[in-house]
Coordinates of C-alpha atoms and ligand atoms in Angstrom, one line a residue:
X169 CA -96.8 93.3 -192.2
X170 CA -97.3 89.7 -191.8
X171 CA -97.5 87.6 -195.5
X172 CA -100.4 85.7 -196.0
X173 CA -98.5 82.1 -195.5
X174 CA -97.2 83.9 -191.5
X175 CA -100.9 84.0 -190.6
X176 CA -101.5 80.7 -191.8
X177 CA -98.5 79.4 -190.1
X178 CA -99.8 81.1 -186.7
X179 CA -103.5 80.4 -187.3
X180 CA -102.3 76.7 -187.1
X181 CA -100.9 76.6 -183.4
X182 CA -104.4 77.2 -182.0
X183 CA -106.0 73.9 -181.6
X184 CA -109.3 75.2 -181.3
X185 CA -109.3 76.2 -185.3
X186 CA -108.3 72.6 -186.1
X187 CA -111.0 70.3 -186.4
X188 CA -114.2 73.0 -186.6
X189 CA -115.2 75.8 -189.2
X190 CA -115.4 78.7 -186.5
X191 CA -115.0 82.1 -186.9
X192 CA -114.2 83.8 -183.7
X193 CA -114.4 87.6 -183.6
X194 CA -114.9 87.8 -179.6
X195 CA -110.7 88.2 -179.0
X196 CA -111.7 91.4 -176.7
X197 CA -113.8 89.2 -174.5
X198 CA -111.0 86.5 -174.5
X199 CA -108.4 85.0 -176.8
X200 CA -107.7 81.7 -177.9
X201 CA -104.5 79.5 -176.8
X202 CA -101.9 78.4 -179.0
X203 CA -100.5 74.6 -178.3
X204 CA -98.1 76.1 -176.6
X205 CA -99.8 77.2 -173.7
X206 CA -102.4 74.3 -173.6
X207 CA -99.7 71.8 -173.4
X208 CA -97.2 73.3 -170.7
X209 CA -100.1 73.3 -168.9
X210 CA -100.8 69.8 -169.5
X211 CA -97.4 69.1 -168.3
X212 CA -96.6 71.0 -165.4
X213 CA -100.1 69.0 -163.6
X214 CA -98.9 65.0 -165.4
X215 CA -95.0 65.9 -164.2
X216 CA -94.6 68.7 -162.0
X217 CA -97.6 69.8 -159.9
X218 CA -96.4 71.0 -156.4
X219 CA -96.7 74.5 -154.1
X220 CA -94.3 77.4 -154.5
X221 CA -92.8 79.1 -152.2
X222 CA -92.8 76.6 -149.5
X223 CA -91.1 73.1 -150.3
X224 CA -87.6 72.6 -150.8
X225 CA -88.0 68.8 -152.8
X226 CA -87.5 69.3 -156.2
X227 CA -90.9 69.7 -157.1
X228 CA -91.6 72.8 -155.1
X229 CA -88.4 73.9 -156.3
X230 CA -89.4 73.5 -160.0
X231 CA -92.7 75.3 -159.4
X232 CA -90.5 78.3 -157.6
X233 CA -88.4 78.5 -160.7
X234 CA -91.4 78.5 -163.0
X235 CA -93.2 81.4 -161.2
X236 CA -89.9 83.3 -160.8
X237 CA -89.0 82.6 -164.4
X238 CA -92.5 84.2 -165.4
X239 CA -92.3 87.5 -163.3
X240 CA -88.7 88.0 -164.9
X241 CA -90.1 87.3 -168.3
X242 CA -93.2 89.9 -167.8
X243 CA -90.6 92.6 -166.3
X244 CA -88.9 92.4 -169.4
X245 CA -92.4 92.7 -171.8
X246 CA -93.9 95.6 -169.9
X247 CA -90.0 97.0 -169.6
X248 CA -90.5 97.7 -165.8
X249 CA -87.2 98.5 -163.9
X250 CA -87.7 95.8 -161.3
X251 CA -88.6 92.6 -160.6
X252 CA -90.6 93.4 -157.7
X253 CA -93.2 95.6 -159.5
X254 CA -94.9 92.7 -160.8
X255 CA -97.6 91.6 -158.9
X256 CA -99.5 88.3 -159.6
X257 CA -103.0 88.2 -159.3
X258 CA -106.2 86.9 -160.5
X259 CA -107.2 88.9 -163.5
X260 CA -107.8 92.4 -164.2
X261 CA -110.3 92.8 -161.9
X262 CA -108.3 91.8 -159.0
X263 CA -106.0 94.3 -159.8
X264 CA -108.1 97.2 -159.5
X265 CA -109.4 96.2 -156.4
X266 CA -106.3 95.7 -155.1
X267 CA -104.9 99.0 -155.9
X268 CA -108.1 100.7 -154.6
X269 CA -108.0 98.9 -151.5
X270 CA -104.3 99.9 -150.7
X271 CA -104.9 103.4 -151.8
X272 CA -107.4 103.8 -148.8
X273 CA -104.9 105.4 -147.2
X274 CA -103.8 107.6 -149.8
X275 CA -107.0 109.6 -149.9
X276 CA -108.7 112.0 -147.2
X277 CA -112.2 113.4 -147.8
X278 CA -113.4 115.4 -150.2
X279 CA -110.2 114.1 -152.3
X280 CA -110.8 113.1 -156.5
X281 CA -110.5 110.2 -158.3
X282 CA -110.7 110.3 -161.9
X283 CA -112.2 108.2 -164.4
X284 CA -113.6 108.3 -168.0
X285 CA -117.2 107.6 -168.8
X286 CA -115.9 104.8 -171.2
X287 CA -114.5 102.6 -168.3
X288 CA -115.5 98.9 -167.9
X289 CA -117.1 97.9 -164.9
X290 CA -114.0 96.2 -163.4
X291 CA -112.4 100.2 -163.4
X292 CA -115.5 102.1 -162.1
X293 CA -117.4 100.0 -159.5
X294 CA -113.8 99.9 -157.3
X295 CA -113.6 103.4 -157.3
X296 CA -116.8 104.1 -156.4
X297 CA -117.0 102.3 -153.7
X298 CA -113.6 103.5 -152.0
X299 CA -115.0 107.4 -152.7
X300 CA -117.7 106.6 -150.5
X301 CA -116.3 104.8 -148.3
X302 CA -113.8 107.9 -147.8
X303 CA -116.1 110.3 -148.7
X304 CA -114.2 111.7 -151.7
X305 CA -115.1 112.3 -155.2
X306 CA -115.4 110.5 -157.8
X307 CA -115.1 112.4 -161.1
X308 CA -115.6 111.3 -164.7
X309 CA -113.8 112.6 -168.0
X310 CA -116.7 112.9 -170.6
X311 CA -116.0 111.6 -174.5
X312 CA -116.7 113.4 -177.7
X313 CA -119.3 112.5 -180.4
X314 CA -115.9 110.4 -181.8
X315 CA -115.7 108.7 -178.5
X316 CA -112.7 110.2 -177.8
X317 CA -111.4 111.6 -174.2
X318 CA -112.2 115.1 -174.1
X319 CA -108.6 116.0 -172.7
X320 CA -109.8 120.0 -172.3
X321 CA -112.4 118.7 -169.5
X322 CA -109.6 116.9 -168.0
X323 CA -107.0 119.9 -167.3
X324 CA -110.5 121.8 -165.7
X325 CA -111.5 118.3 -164.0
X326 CA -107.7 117.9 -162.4
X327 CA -107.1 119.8 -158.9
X328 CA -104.6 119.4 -156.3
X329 CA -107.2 117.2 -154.4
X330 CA -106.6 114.3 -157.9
X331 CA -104.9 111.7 -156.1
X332 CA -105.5 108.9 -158.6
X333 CA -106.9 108.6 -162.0
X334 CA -107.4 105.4 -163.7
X335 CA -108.4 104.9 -167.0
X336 CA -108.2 102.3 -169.7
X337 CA -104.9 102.5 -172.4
X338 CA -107.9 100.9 -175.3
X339 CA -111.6 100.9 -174.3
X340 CA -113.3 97.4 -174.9
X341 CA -116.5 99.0 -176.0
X342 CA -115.3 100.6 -179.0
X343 CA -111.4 100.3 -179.3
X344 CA -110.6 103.8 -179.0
X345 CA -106.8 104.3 -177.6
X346 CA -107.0 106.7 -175.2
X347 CA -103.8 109.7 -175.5
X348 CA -101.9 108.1 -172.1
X349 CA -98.6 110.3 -172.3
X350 CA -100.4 113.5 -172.5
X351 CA -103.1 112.5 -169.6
X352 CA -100.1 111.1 -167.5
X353 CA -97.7 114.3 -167.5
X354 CA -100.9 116.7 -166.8
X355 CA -101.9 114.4 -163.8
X356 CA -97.7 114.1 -162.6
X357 CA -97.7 117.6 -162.2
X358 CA -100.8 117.6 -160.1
X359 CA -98.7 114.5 -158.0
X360 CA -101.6 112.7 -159.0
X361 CA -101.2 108.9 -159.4
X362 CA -102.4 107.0 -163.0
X363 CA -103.7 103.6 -163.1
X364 CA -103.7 102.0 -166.6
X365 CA -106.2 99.3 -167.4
X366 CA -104.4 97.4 -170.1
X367 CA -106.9 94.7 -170.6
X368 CA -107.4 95.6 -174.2
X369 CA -104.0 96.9 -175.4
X370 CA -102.0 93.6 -174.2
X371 CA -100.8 91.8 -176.9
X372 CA -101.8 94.4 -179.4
X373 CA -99.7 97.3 -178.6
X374 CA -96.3 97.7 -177.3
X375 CA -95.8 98.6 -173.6
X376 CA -93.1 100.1 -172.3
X377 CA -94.1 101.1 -168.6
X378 CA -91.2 103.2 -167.9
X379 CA -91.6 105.3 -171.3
X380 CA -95.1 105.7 -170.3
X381 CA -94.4 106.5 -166.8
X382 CA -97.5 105.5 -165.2
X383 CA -97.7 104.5 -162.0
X384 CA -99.5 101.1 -162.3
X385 CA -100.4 99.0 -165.4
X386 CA -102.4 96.1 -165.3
X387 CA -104.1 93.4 -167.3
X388 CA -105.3 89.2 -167.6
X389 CA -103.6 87.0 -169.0
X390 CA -106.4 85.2 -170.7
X391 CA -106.3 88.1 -173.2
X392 CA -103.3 87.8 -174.4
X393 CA -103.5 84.2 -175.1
X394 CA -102.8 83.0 -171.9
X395 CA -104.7 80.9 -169.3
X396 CA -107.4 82.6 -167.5
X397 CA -107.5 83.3 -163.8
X398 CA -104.3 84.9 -163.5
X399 CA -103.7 89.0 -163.7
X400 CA -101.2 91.0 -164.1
X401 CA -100.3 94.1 -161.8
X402 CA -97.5 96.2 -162.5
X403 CA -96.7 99.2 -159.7
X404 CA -94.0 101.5 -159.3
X405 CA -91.6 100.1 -156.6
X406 CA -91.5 103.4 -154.4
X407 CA -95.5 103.2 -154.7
X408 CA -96.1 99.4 -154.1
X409 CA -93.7 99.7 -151.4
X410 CA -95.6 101.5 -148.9
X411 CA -99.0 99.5 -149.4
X412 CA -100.4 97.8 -147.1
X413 CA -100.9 94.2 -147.3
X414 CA -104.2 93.5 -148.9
X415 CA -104.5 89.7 -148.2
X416 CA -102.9 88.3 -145.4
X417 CA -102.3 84.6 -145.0
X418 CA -99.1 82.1 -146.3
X419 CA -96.2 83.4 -148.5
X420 CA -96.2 87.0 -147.1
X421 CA -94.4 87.0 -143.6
X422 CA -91.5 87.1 -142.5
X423 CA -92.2 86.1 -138.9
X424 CA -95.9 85.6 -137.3
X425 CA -96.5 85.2 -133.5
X426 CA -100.1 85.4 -131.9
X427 CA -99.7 89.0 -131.6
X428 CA -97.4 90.4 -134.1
X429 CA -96.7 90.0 -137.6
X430 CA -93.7 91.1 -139.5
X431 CA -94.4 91.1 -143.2
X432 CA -92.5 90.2 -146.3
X433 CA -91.3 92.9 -148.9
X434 CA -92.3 93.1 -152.6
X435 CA -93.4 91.3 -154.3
X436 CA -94.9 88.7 -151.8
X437 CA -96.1 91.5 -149.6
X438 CA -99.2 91.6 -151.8
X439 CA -99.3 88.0 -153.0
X440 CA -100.8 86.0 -150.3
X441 CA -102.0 82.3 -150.8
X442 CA -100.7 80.2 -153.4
X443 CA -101.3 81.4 -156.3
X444 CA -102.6 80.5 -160.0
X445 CA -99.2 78.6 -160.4
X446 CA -100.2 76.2 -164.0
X447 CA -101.3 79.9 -164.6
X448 CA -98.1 81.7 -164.2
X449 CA -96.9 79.2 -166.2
X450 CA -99.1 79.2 -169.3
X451 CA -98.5 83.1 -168.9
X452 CA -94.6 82.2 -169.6
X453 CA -95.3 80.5 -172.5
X454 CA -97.8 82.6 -174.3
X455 CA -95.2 85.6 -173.8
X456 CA -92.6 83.0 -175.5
X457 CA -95.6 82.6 -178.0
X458 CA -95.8 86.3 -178.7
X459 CA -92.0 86.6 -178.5
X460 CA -91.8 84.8 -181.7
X461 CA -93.6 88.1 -183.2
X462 CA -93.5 91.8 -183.2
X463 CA -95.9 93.7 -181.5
X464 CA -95.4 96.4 -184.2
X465 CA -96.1 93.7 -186.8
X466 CA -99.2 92.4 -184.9
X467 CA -100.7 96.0 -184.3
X468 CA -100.2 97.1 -188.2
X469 CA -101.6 93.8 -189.3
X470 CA -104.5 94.1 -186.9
X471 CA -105.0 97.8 -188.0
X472 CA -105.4 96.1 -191.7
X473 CA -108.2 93.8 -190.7
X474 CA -109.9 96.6 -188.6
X475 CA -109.9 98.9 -191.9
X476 CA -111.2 96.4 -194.3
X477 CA -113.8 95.4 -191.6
X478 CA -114.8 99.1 -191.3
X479 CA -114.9 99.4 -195.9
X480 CA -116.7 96.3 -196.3
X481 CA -119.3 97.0 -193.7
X482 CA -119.9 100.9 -194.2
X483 CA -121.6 100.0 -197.8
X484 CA -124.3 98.2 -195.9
X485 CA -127.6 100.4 -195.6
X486 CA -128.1 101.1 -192.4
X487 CA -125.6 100.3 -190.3
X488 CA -123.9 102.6 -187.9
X489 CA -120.3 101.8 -187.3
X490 CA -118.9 103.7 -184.2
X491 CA -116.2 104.7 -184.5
X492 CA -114.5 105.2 -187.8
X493 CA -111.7 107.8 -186.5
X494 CA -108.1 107.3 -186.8
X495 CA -107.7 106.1 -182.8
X496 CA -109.1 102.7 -182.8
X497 CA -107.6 99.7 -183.1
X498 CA -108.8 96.1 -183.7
X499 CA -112.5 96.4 -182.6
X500 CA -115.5 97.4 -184.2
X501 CA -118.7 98.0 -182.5
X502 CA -122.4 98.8 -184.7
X503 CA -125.7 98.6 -185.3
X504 CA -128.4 98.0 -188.0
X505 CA -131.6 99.9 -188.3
X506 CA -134.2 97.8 -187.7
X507 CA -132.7 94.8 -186.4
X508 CA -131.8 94.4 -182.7
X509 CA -128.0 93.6 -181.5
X510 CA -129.3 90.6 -179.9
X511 CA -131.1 88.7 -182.5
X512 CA -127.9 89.3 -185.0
X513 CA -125.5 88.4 -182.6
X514 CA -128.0 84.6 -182.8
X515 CA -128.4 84.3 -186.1
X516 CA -124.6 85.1 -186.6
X517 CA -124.0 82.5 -184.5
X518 CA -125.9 79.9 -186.8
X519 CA -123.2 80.9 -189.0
X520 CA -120.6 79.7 -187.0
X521 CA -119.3 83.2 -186.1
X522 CA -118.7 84.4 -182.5
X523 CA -119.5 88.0 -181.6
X524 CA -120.2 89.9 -178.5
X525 CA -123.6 91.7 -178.3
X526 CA -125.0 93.9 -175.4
X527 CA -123.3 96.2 -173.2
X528 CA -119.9 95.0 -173.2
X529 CA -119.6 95.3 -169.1
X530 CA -119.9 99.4 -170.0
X531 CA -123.5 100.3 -169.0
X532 CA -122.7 104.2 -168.4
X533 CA -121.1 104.7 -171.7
X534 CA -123.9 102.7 -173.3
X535 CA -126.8 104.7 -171.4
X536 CA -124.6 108.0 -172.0
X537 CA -125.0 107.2 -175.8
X538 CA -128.5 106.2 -175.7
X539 CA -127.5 102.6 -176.9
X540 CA -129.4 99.7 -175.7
X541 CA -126.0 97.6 -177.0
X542 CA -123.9 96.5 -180.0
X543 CA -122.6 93.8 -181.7
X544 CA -118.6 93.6 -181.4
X545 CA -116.3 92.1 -183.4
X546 CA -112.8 92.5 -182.4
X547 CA -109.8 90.6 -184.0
X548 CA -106.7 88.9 -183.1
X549 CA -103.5 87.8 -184.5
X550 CA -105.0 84.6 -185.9
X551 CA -108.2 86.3 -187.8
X552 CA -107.7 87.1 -191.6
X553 CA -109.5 89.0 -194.3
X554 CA -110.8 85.2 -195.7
X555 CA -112.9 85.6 -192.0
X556 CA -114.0 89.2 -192.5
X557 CA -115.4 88.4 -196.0
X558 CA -117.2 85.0 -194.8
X559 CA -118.5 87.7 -191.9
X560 CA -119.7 90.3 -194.4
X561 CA -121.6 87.6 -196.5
X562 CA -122.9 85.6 -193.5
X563 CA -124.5 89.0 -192.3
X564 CA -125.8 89.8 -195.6
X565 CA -128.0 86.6 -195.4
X566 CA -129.0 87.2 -192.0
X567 CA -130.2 90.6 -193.4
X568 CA -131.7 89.1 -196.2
X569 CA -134.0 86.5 -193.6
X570 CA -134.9 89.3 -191.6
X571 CA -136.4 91.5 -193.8
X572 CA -138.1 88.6 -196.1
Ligands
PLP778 N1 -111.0 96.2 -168.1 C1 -111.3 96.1 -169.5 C2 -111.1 97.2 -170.4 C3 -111.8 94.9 -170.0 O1 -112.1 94.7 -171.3 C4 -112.0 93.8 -169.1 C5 -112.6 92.5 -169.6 O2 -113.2 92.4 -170.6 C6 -111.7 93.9 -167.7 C7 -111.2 95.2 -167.3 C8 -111.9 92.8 -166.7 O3 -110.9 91.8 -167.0 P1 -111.0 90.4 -166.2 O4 -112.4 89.9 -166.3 O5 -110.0 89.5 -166.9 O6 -110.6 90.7 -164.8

């Protein structure tokens, strides 16, 4: 568990904390970046800006390094077996679509796809357009009154026609960690393929892709303090191997007449264009940021601000905290009778404290709950118990104006 003086010592290698009394509880929406980040940034454009992948001076040559550098640095985080399974993109989102897209192939009509109902947009919307493009089905694991997969529907839901199911390792709406290991050996034995969205588990659980033996893992880096506009995709080799190109353009051939093109392998197969490069390299350095700490450490002490969060707000009379259940992990999603999510979330903000209200990108879950929204506060390595108390008593006095 981190001491009091480690969080202070982190805390102080984000800029943005510096010079202004924020509170920022929105880490699920995106983090903030350490100097670290900011400033190789800042350097690579002042001393090194240049393409990859194309010019041999010693400026394109730098960039190369830098990008290669990176990829060898995220095989070794995510603990994939080769270089080649990771994939740069641009976010999350890209991801998806990307593996959706080259799984057209995979899938003949009247095949499933699975999802769960608690999906964000970015993992529904995909799928549901390649199932009716391909006239397949698009099926949907229901949740509990906990929020929790119900893993019995699954094993009914799951046929030989599953040829992909994608769901999220943490859901953003209410932090529940979904059971992967279990989900993933049903769906192997079904030769089904398993997409995880790791957008919310990056940087706050460990991942080991080869221990969890999916099939693709993906995420942004902007939520792991890292620059925004660069993504993440990690794919089995033997799997990413036989998709198709899904860009074409520079840095993915091998040899391009008027007729013909002979493509590249992995990984530049499925990178086309040049890509987020300053990117790539503020990814490097906020894995070298979270390198300097263990995940283990950074989950437990996370768990420990979720479960004071979760004391200190169940006194207050009429609130209603989902969840409360042993799953979650650093985000809490609620209501209060008689005030709406919206107007909090403002006068919060007059406090100086950043939360999320609304839907969270998660409309069916929402509308499958009956919830109009919530307010979400979700933590990161640099938020402290000080924070959660200034929360609780800033919210108190915004309860106390609204029902003057
Ligand atoms: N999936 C989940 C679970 C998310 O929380 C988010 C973003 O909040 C996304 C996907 C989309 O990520 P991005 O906008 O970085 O592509």
């Amino acid at each position: 568990m981190f001491s009091y003086e480690e969080i202070k010592t982190i805390r102080k290698q984000f800029p943005i904390f510096k010079n202004q009394n924020i509170i920022y509880f929105d880490n699920a929406a995106t983090t903030q970046k350490p100097f670290q980040v900011i400033n190789a940034i800042t350097k690579y454009y002042g001393n090194f800006n240049s393409n990859v992948n194309r010019s041999f001076h010693f400026l394109g040559q730098f960039s190369t390094n830098c990008l290669e550098l990176s990829r060898n640095k995220l095989k070794a985080f995510l603990n994939a077996k080769y270089r080649e399974e990771i994939i740069f993109t641009s976010g999350t989102t890209e991801s998806i679509n990307l593996i959706a897209c080259c799984s057209y192939n995979l899938l003949t009509k009247y095949d499933d796809i699975i999802i769960s109902h608690s999906e964000h947009h970015s993992n529904i919307i995909p799928w549901q357009v390649l199932s009716q493009n391909k006239n397949a089905n698009l099926k949907v694991i229901p949740v509990n009154s906990e929020g929790e997969l119900n893993l019995i529907i699954l094993k009914k839901l799951i046929t030989k026609k599953t040829k992909l199911i994608s769901i999220s390792h943490v859901t953003n709406t209410f932090g529940i960690i979904n059971p992967l290991k279990g989900l993933i050996k049903t769906a192997h034995k079904y030769n089904s393929l398993v997409l995880i969205d790791g957008s919310q588990a990056i940087s706050h659980l460990t991942i080991d892709v080869q221990n969890l033996a999916c099939d693709f893992y993906v995420f942004s880096s902007h939520k792991m303090y890292g620059p925004p506009g660069l993504g993440i995709l990690y794919g089995k080799k033997q799997i990413l191997d036989k998709f198709p190109p899904y860009k074409c353009g520079g840095g993915m051939i091998e040899k391009v007449t008027l007729k013909k093109t002979i493509f590249s392998g992995l990984p530049f197969k499925l990178e086309a264009g040049t890509p987020n490069i300053a990117g790539i390299i503020g990814t490097n350095k906020a894995l070298n940021f979270l390198g300097n700490y263990s995940i283990r450490k950074i989950k437990t002490y996370e768990k420990k601000l979720l479960k004071y969060a979760i004391n200190i707000l169940s006194n207050i009379k009429g609130i209603k905290i989902y969840y409360k259940n042993s799953k979650l992990t650093k985000i809490l999603s609620f209501n209060l009778e008689n005030i709406n999510y919206f107007d909090l979330g403002k006068l919060l903000n007059n406090h100086g404290i950043a939360v999320r209200t609304g839907k969270h990108c998660a409309q069916p879950i929402m509308d499958y709950l009956k919830l109009n929204g919530t307010i979400r506060i979700s933590f990161a390595i640099y938020n402290t118990i000080e924070e959660m108390d200034i929360f609780y008593n800033s919210l108190m006095k915004c309860l106390d104006l609204v029902n003057l």
